[in-house]
Amino acid sequence: MVQHGYVTDVSFRTCPLCEATCGLEVTHDQHSILRIRGDRDDVFSRGFLCPKGSTLRQLHEDPDRLRAPMIKRGGRHEAVTWPEAWEYVARRLGEVVARHGRGSLGVYLGNPSAHNLSAMTFNRVLLQALGTRHRYSASTVDQMPKHVACGYVFGSPAAIPVPDLDRTDFLLMLGANPYASNGSLCTAPDFPGRLESIRARGGRVVVVDPARTRTAEGADEWVPIRPGTDGLLLAAMAHTLFAEGLVEVGDHVLAHLDGLAELEAALSRFTPEFVAPLCGVQASTIEGLARQLAAAPSAAVYGRMGTTTSGVGGEGFGTITSWLVEVLNVLTGNLDRPGGAMFPLPAAGGATTRGTPGKGSGFAIGRSRTRVGGLPEVMGEYPVAALAEEITTPGDGRIRALVTIAGNPVLSTPAGDRLSEALDDLEFMVSVDLYLNETTRHAEVILPPPSQVERSHYDLLLLQFAVRNVANYSPPVLQRHPDHPDEWEILARLALIAAGGGPHDPIDAIDDAAVESVIASAVRSASSPVHGRDAQDLLTELAASGRRGPDRLLDAMLRTGPYGDAFGARPGGLTLDQLIEHPHGIDFGPLQPRLPEVLRTPTGRIDLAPEPLMADLDRLAGVQVPREGLVLIGRRHLRSNNSWMHNIEVLVKGAERCTLLMHPRDAGERGIVSGDVVSVATPDTALEVMVEVTEAMSPGVVSLPHGWGHAQPGTQMAVAARRPGVNSNLLAPVNAMDPLSGTSVLNGIPVEVSALVPS
Ligand SMILES: Nc1nc2c(c(=O)[nH]1)N[C@H]1C(S)=C(S)[C@@H](COP(=O)(O)OP(=O)(O)OC[C@H]3O[C@@H](n4cnc5c(=O)[nH]c(N)nc54)[C@H](O)[C@@H]3O)O[C@H]1N2
Ligand SMILES: Nc1nc2c(c(=O)[nH]1)N[C@H]1C(S)=C(S)[C@@H](COP(=O)(O)OP(=O)(O)OC[C@H]3O[C@@H](n4cnc5c(=O)[nH]c(N)nc54)[C@H](O)[C@@H]3O)O[C@H]1N2
Ligand code: SF4
Ligand SMILES: [Mo]
């Protein structure tokens, strides 16, 4: 094809913007993207696309997206050359380490790190080089409770079962709105379509949510619930199963199960009558849900954001709720069977495809504690809500320099105003990010990665939670400018500098060490098809491809993974070359049972009644749910993506989106009508925001989306600044969290809403 004098080409790649991993068909020439649409031949997404997918083009073209590193001088960011930026980082970071030691370094990893092959392979290299315990991430405003619950029950925080959407007869979904989010920890392109298929084949979908979302509207039944009380509801469902003799675990799971009797005894107090007034759900409804779950030929319980980040009166219940989700899957015989809740078998990077099959060292938290608040470490990191106080509180181990990678914690985490002030208090901050935004405006140096279409991609993380076993690799569509390092090169050079290297030293040693460590672990691992082989042989064979960085690492992981060619030992097995020959991906089929091999508990058995969770049942039973007043929850919009993509005109145009949804009863009581600007207040903060009165909210519950609050001084996002919205997380109390995972309470925040007196 020839257009505008250039040769046009079609490339296929996976959209990296959310967890759905849709295949894109990208028409482009050498310099620019001409069109993006759904790849109809993608083995997983079959042409599905949401409105964000095609905007990779607008993102690439956005004049506000940073193309050159920025250094802040006299309060303003100026573009500099890469060599200058590196010299600056080396000097300033070096000064902080010399003055205060490595314990004064901090790091925050944001959400897009999880959708990014460079970050998935080189963040860990950077973390090691920084050598600090001050690690924070978006996980503690997100999914950490699921890791902790599954860590205790199955032995590995990565052993999170996913609902087998394509085969289930009954799906009970709590606190998830895939019509807006496209799903999370359940990778499934066209999640809405898959839900509709459940119903089309005669199955049933039930949604538990305080809001009648589009997902709830599309379901057979919507069960409104008081925010933060899902744990009680699930406990009462489990109690009902025991009380009515409906527990039927099945031999396949029972053979590997501990804790059933202890669990039954501990749940006896959670009767439907006890929890009903607390949840705002009738006892008969709760019993009915338990019976339906037990009676369905196959069923899956699935909980997401509304279950992991909710609480009551400042107390979070994310982990206990996530545990009870899996308890119900086990009790109804739906764990690890088709149509139930199953463990994917990822082609690369799966934590449960390494080590000894069926056994491990188990899971624990609290190997260290935060300096100021004494909060436990979880999965090698601390709760992000503690970040600000760890920066501002004087004493040994205080954070004095911060690295942020693909994150915007000023908008995404509780009390962003406090964090914003704390960032100004640092001696040095460097951010790897595409934009000069609410967080990176505090950075002395910003290092921009190339755009999404200028790099290779493979969803190393999200394919570990996919509803089918698939693999799909995307080469870069456009060449980046020769001076612009790839994102992994930025991360590797940061690591080199953090480890004391010079700003212009070669990064090859770091890259080589990374691949050597992958191969060394594979030849050691009893689950690996290259177990016992000579590492050097494999490294030599890998080197023959001439690949470097993430691509070489990915090739190593694919070849030593469950479908891999094992470096020749399994002819025809998976390699990166083979994936490249399949631009629409390779489908390894529906999920297969994985018990007991997936387990990593020391006993090699499922611990259905782990001590820390059993102990937490007292807290759950004792929760005081206020009968009066309003609580705040959040919501997502299909055309938004957490705090970013708000600088893309086609996504943000139209009616104001950062509004407060409120039930007519609550509005009427306060003399509020749609379109009024009201005050939403906690004891500490008040925001002014426009109201939309709607029956889609339960009485007593109001909703505000997160990720807004743009137009801050010193940012460079012209489109976002025209529709700034307010930062809902200013209302989230910094100390409200789930004690077992350190995850913040973002839903169920007591607020007062009042009409503003017209001036
Ligand atoms: N109240 C409330 N708060 C929430 C939530 C909620 O539901 N309610 N949701 C929470 C959840 S689930 C999450 S995951 C967090 C997200 O929290 P964060 O990860 O801190 O925030 P994001 O908005 O995802 O910011 C992403 C940043 O990465 C940059 N970026 C995008 N792509 C790339 C890339 O490829 N490389 C690099 N280096 N940078 C990139 C963007 O410019 C942006 O600055 O927010 C949480 N906060
Ligand atoms: N368009 C778009 N897609 C996204 C994102 C985005 O920002 N925009 N973010 C991505 C990210 S990082 C993530 S983690 C996923 C999240 O994906 P989801 O987990 O689907 O998150 P939400 O869409 O926020 O849906 C959470 C639901 O929980 C409900 N809820 C709130 N409190 C409670 C409660 O106490 N109990 C119950 N049962 N429900 C409650 C809310 O009303 C809401 O409908 O989405 C991803 N996809
Ligand atoms: S659903 Fe997610 S992966 Fe698919 S096109 Fe939209 S943003 Fe991209
Ligand atoms: Mo997230």
CSV table of C-alpha atoms and ligand atoms in Angstrom, one decimal, residues 15 17-18 20-22 49-50 52-53 182, ligand 3:
chain,number,residue,atom,x,y,z
A,15,CYS,CA,-3.3,-2.9,23.8
A,17,LEU,CA,-3.9,0.3,28.6
A,18,CYS,CA,-5.9,-2.1,30.8
A,20,ALA,CA,-8.2,-6.9,28.9
A,21,THR,CA,-5.2,-7.3,26.5
A,22,CYS,CA,-7.1,-6.6,23.3
A,49,LEU,CA,-11.9,-3.0,21.4
A,50,CYS,CA,-13.0,-0.3,23.8
A,52,LYS,CA,-9.4,3.7,24.6
A,53,GLY,CA,-7.7,1.2,22.3
A,182,ASN,CA,-13.0,-4.4,31.3
B,3,SF4,S1,-10.5,-2.9,26.9
B,3,SF4,FE1,-8.5,-2.4,27.7
B,3,SF4,S2,-7.1,-3.6,26.4
B,3,SF4,FE2,-9.0,-3.5,25.3
B,3,SF4,S3,-8.9,-1.7,24.0
B,3,SF4,FE3,-9.8,-1.0,25.9
B,3,SF4,S4,-8.1,-0.2,27.1
B,3,SF4,FE4,-7.3,-1.5,25.5
